[in-house]
Every structure is written in C-alpha cells, then in structure tokens.
Coordinates of C-alpha atoms in Angstrom, one line a residue:
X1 CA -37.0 -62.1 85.9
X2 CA -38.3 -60.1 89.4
X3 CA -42.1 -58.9 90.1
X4 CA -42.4 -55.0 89.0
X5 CA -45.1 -53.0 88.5
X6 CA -45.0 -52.4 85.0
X7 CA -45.3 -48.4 83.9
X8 CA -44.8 -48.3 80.2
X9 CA -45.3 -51.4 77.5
X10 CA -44.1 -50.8 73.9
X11 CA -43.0 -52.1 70.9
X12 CA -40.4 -50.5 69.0
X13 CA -38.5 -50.5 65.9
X14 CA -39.7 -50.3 62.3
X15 CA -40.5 -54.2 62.1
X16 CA -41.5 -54.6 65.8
X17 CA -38.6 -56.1 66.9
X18 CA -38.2 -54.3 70.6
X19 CA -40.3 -54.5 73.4
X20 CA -39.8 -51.9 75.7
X21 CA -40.5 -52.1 79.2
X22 CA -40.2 -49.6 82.4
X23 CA -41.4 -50.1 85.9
X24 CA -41.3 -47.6 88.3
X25 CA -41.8 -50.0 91.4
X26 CA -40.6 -53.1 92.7
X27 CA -42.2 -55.6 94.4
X28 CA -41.0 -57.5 97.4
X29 CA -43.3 -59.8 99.6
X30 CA -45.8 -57.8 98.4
X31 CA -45.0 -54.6 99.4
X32 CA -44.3 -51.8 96.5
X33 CA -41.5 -49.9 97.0
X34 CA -40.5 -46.7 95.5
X35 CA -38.1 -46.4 92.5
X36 CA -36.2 -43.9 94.1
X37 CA -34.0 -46.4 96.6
X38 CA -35.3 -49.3 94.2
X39 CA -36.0 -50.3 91.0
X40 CA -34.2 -47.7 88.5
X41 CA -34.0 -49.5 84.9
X42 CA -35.7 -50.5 81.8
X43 CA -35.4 -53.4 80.0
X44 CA -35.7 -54.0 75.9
X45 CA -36.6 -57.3 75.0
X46 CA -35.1 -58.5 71.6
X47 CA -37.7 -60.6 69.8
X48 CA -35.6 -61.9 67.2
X49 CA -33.0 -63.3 69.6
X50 CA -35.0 -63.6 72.3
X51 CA -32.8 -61.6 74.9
X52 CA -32.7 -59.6 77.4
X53 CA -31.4 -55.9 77.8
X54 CA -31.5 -53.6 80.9
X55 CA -30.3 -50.6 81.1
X56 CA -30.1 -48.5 84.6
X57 CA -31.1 -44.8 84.2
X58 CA -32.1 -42.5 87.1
X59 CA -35.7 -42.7 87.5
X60 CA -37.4 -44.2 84.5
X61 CA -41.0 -43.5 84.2
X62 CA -42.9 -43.1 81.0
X63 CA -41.2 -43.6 77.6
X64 CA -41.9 -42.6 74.2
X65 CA -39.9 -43.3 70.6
X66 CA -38.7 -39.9 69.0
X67 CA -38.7 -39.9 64.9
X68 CA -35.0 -40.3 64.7
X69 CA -35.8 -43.9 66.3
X70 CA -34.7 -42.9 69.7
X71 CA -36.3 -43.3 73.2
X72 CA -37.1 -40.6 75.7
X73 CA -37.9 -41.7 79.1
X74 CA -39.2 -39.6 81.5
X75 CA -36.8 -39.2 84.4
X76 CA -39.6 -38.6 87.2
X77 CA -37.7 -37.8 90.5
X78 CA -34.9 -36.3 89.2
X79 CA -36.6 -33.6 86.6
X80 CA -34.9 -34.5 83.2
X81 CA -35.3 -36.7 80.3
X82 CA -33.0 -39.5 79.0
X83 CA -32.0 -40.0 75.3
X84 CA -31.4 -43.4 74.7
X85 CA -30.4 -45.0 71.2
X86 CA -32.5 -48.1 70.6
X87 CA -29.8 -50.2 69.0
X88 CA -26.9 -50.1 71.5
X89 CA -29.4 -49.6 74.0
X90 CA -27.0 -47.1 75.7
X91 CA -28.0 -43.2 76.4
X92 CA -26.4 -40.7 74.9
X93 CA -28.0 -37.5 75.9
X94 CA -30.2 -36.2 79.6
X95 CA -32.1 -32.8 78.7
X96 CA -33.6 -31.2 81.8
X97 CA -36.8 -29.7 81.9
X98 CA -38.9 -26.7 83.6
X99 CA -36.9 -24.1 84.9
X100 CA -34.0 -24.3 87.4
X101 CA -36.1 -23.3 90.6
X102 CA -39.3 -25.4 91.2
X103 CA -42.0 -24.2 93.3
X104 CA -42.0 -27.2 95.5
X105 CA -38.5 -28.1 96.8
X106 CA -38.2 -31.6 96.3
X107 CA -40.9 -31.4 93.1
X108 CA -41.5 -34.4 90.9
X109 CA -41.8 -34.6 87.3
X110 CA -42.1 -35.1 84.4
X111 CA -45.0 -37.0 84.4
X112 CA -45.3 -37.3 80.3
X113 CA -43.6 -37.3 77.3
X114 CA -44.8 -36.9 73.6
X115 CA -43.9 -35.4 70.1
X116 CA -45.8 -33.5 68.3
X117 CA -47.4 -35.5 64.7
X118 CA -45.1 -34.1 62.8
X119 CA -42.0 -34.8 65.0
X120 CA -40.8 -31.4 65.4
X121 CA -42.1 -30.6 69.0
X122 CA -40.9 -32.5 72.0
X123 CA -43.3 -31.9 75.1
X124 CA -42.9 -33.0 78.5
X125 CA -45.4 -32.0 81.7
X126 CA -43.6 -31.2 84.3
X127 CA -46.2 -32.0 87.1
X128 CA -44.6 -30.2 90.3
X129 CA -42.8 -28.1 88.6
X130 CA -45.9 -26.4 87.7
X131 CA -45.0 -26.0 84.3
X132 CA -44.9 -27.8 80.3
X133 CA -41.6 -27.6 78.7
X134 CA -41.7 -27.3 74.9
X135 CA -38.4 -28.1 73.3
X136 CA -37.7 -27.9 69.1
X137 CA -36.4 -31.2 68.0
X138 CA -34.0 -30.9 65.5
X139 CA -30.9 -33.2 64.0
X140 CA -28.2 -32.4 66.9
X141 CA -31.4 -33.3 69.2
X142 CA -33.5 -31.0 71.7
X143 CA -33.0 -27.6 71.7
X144 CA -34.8 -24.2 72.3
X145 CA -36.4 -24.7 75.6
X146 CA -39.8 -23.4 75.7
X147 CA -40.7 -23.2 79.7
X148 CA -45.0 -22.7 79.9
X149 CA -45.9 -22.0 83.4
X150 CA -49.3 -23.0 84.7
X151 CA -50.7 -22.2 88.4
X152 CA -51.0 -26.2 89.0
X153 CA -49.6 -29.2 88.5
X154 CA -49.6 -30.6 84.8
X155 CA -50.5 -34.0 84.8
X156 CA -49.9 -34.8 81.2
X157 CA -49.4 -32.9 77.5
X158 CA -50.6 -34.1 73.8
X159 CA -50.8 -32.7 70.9
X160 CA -54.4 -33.1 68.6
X161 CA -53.3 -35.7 65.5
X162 CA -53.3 -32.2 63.2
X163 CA -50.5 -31.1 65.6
X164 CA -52.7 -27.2 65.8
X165 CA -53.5 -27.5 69.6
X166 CA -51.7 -28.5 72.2
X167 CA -54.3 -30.0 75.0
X168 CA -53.3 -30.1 79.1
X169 CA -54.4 -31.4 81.9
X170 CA -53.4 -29.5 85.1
X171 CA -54.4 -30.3 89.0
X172 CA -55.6 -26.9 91.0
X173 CA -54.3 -25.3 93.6
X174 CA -55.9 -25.0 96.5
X175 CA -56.8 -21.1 96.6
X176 CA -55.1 -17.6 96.3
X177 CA -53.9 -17.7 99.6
X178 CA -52.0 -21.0 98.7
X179 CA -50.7 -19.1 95.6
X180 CA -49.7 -16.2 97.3
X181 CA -47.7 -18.5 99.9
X182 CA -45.8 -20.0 96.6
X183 CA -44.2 -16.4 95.7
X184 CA -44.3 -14.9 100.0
X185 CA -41.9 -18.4 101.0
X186 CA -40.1 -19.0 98.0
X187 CA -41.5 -22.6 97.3
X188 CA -43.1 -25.5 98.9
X189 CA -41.7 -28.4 101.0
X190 CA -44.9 -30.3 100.7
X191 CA -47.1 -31.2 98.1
X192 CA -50.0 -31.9 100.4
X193 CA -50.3 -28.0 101.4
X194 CA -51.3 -26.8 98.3
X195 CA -53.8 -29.7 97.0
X196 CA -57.3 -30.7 98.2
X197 CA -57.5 -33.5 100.5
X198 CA -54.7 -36.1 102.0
X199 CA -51.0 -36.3 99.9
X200 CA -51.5 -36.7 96.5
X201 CA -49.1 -39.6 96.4
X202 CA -52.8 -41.1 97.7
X203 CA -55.1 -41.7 94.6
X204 CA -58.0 -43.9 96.1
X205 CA -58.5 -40.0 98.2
X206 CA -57.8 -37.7 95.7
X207 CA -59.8 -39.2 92.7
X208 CA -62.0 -36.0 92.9
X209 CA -59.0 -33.2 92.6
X210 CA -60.0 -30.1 91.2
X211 CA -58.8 -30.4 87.3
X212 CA -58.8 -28.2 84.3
X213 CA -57.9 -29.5 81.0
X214 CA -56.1 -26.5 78.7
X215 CA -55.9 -25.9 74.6
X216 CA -52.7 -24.4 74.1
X217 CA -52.2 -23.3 70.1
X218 CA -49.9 -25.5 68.8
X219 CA -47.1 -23.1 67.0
X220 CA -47.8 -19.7 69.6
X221 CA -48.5 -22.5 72.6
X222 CA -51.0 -19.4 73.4
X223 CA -54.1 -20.5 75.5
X224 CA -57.0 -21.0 73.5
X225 CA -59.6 -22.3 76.1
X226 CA -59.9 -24.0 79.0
X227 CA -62.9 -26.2 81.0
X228 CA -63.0 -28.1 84.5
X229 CA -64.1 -31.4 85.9
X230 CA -65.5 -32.5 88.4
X231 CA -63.3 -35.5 88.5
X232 CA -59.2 -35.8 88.4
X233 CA -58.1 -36.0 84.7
X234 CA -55.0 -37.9 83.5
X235 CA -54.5 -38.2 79.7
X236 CA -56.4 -37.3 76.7
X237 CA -56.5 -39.4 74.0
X238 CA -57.8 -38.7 70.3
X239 CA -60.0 -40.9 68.4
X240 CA -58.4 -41.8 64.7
X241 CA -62.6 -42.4 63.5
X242 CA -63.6 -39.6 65.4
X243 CA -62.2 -36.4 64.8
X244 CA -64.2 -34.8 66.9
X245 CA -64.0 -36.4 70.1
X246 CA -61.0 -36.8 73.0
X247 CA -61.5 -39.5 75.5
X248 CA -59.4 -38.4 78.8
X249 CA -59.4 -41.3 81.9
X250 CA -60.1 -40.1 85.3
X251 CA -58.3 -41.6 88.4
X252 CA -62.3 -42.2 90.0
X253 CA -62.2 -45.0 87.6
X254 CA -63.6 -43.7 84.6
X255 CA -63.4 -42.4 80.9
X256 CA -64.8 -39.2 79.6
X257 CA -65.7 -38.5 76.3
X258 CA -65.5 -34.6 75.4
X259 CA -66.6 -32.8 72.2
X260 CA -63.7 -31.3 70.3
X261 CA -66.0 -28.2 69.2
X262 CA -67.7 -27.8 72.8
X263 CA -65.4 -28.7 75.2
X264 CA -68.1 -30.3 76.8
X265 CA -68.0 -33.8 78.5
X266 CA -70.4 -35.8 76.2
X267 CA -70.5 -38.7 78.5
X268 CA -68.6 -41.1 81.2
X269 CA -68.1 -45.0 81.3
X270 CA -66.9 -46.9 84.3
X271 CA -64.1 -48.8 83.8
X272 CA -62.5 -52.3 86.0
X273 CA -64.0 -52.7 89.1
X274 CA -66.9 -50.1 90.4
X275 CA -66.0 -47.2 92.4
X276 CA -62.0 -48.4 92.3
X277 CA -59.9 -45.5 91.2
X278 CA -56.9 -45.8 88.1
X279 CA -53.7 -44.9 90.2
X280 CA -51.7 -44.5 86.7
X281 CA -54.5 -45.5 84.2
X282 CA -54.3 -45.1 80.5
X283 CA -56.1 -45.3 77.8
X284 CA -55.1 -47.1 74.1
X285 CA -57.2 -45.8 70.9

C-alpha cells in the first residue's frame, strides 16, 4: 500500500499461511528516509483471507520465528528485541540486549537475530554495542542473558546446522590507540572515529572494512578460531549438501565460499551488477 524498502520477507506458520514483511525505510519521491522519524512497522499478510495486518513496533529490522511459533524482530535503533505472537499479531514481550552502557553513545543494534537448531539458544549481534548477546530460551521466554564482548562491531551471529559452533562476523577497530580512547573517554559519539574510511552508514566506501569472522563453541561460547578478509563480511550461511562449506556475502558485491575444516576462503563469485556493493545483502541456501 506505500513504496518501502523491504528488509526482511518470510513465510510463517506451520501451513504457510503468513507472510511477514518489515522495511526499515520509506520511500518518498524517491528519497529513502530513515525508520527512526519514519517508517516503524511490519506488516503480516494473511493468505487465506487475503488481509492485511500492521503492527507498529519501535524500530523493526530483521525478524526471525522462534520454536514456540513466535516472532522476534530486531529492534535496531533502540537496542532490544520484540516478542510478537503470530496469531493476534500483537507483542507481548521487548527483551533488551548487550549491556546497559554501550561504547558508542547513541550505538545501533541489533543487527541479527537467530536460534540455535535445536531452539534453545536465542542470539542476537549487537553491532555497536560491540558485543553478542546469548539468551536461554525457555517456556516463560528469554532468560539468562549471556553478554559476549568483542573489540568490534558484530555484524551478524549463526549457529552451524549441528548447533556445536557459533560463527561471527565482527568489523575492526581502527587501532589500539582507538581502543584505548573507548575505555580513556568513556564511549564514543561517533561511529566514524573508530572505523576505516567515511561513516559506515556509507557502504558503496566501506565495502573493504577490515573483518574477522569468529567460531565461538556452541555450549561454552569460548573462541575456537578466528580468520580475516580482505573484504567486509555480512552473514554466513551453511550449505544443507555441503557440510563442509559456509558461504558468507560481502558488501563489495560478492559471495565467499570458506572451508569448514580450513577456515580458508575457497573461492569468490560476483554477484548483481559488477563492482556495485550489497548495502544489506543476503544470501538464501
């Protein structure tokens, strides 16, 4: 019913019946405007009746379906998650995530949400809050807060299908005298002191951010092992056929295959237009 930028597509529901929409930005006269003083709902689409549902929340990103049938959308300027139940469409519960005090004053996140296989972990990257946030999901809903700092910004957090390793990508600080300026002035007001290059709001000039994709255990969430890339990661993805391979997308436009075994980037393909970067790409296996 209004030109968005679509941010999340799903279908939902045991038979299918839902589709789940979220935009982030809304689009006037061709102009995209922020969701913060725009554009703040989702919207389910009832295929059986062939309706219409929106539902206003505070700053609805990315979206994912829990295993009690719930949604959990990403609330990414105002640093929580919102519970909502599928059938009255109505939410019920907002969990924040990181810790209290975030390095950068007016921080972002989180930029992703995802359970683990076996539905007991609830994960969300917490981008400028420099930090993943593990919660325990049990019947009464999220609980036991698990805060995982990282000296960077994580970009996004999955679990492997076997749910033993916990794989995330985080953006680099700058140097050690950039990480010494986080703890000396008590946080950040700017995002683009402590990243290479122009604001990182700017894709098209950050495509090439220093990255480092983690493995995390899965139950101790203790690093395992770690590699860079030359190019800025955004979310891995693992192959049902190929056990042994994670495809990640890159925001120069690209997807990476990496060895499980190796951690080394087996090859690249261009994706879309040559040489244009993914502002939000993602990838569907």
């Amino acid at each position: 019913q209004a030109p968005v930028q679509m941010h999340g597509f799903m279908t939902l529901g045991a038979d299918d019946r839902y589709i789940l929409v979220t935009s982030r930005l809304e689009l006037k006269a061709g102009v995209l405007f922020d969701s913060q003083q725009d554009d703040r709902s989702i919207a389910r689409y009832d295929r059986d009746n062939g309706t219409w549902d929106v539902l206003e929340l505070a700053s609805p990103s990315y979206a994912t379906l829990g295993p009690d049938g719930r949604l959990y959308v990403a609330n990414v300027h105002h640093k929580t998650v919102s519970v909502v139940d599928l059938e009255t469409f109505k939410e019920v519960d907002v969990v924040r995530v990181g810790e209290e005090n975030w390095a950068v004053a007016e921080g972002i996140g989180p930029k992703s949400v995802s359970f683990s296989p076996d539905g007991t972990k609830f994960v969300t990257a917490d981008y400028e809050g420099m930090s993943v946030t593990v919660f325990d999901v049990t019947a009464e809903g999220l609980s036991n807060k698990r805060v995982i700092p990282f000296e960077g910004a994580p970009k996004s957090a999955v679990f492997s299908p076997e749910g033993n390793e916990l794989w995330v990508v985080v953006y680099s600080l700058t140097n050690d005298e950039t990480r010494a300026s986080l703890v000396s002035r008590g946080g950040l007001e700017s995002m683009g002191e402590w990243y290479h290059g122009p604001q990182p709001a700017d894709e098209a000039n950050n495509a090439y951010r220093d990255t480092k994709m983690f493995v995390l255990d899965g139950k101790t969430l203790d690093e395992l092992a770690s590699f860079e890339s030359e190019r800025a990661m955004i979310a891995p993805r693992f192959s049902p056929s190929e056990p042994n391979s994670v495809y990640v997308t890159t925001s120069a436009g690209s997807v990476y295959s990496i060895d499980r075994a190796s951690l080394k980037i087996t090859g690249e393909a261009v994706v879309g237009h040559v040489g244009l970067p993914v502002v939000c790409g993602n990838l569907a296996l």
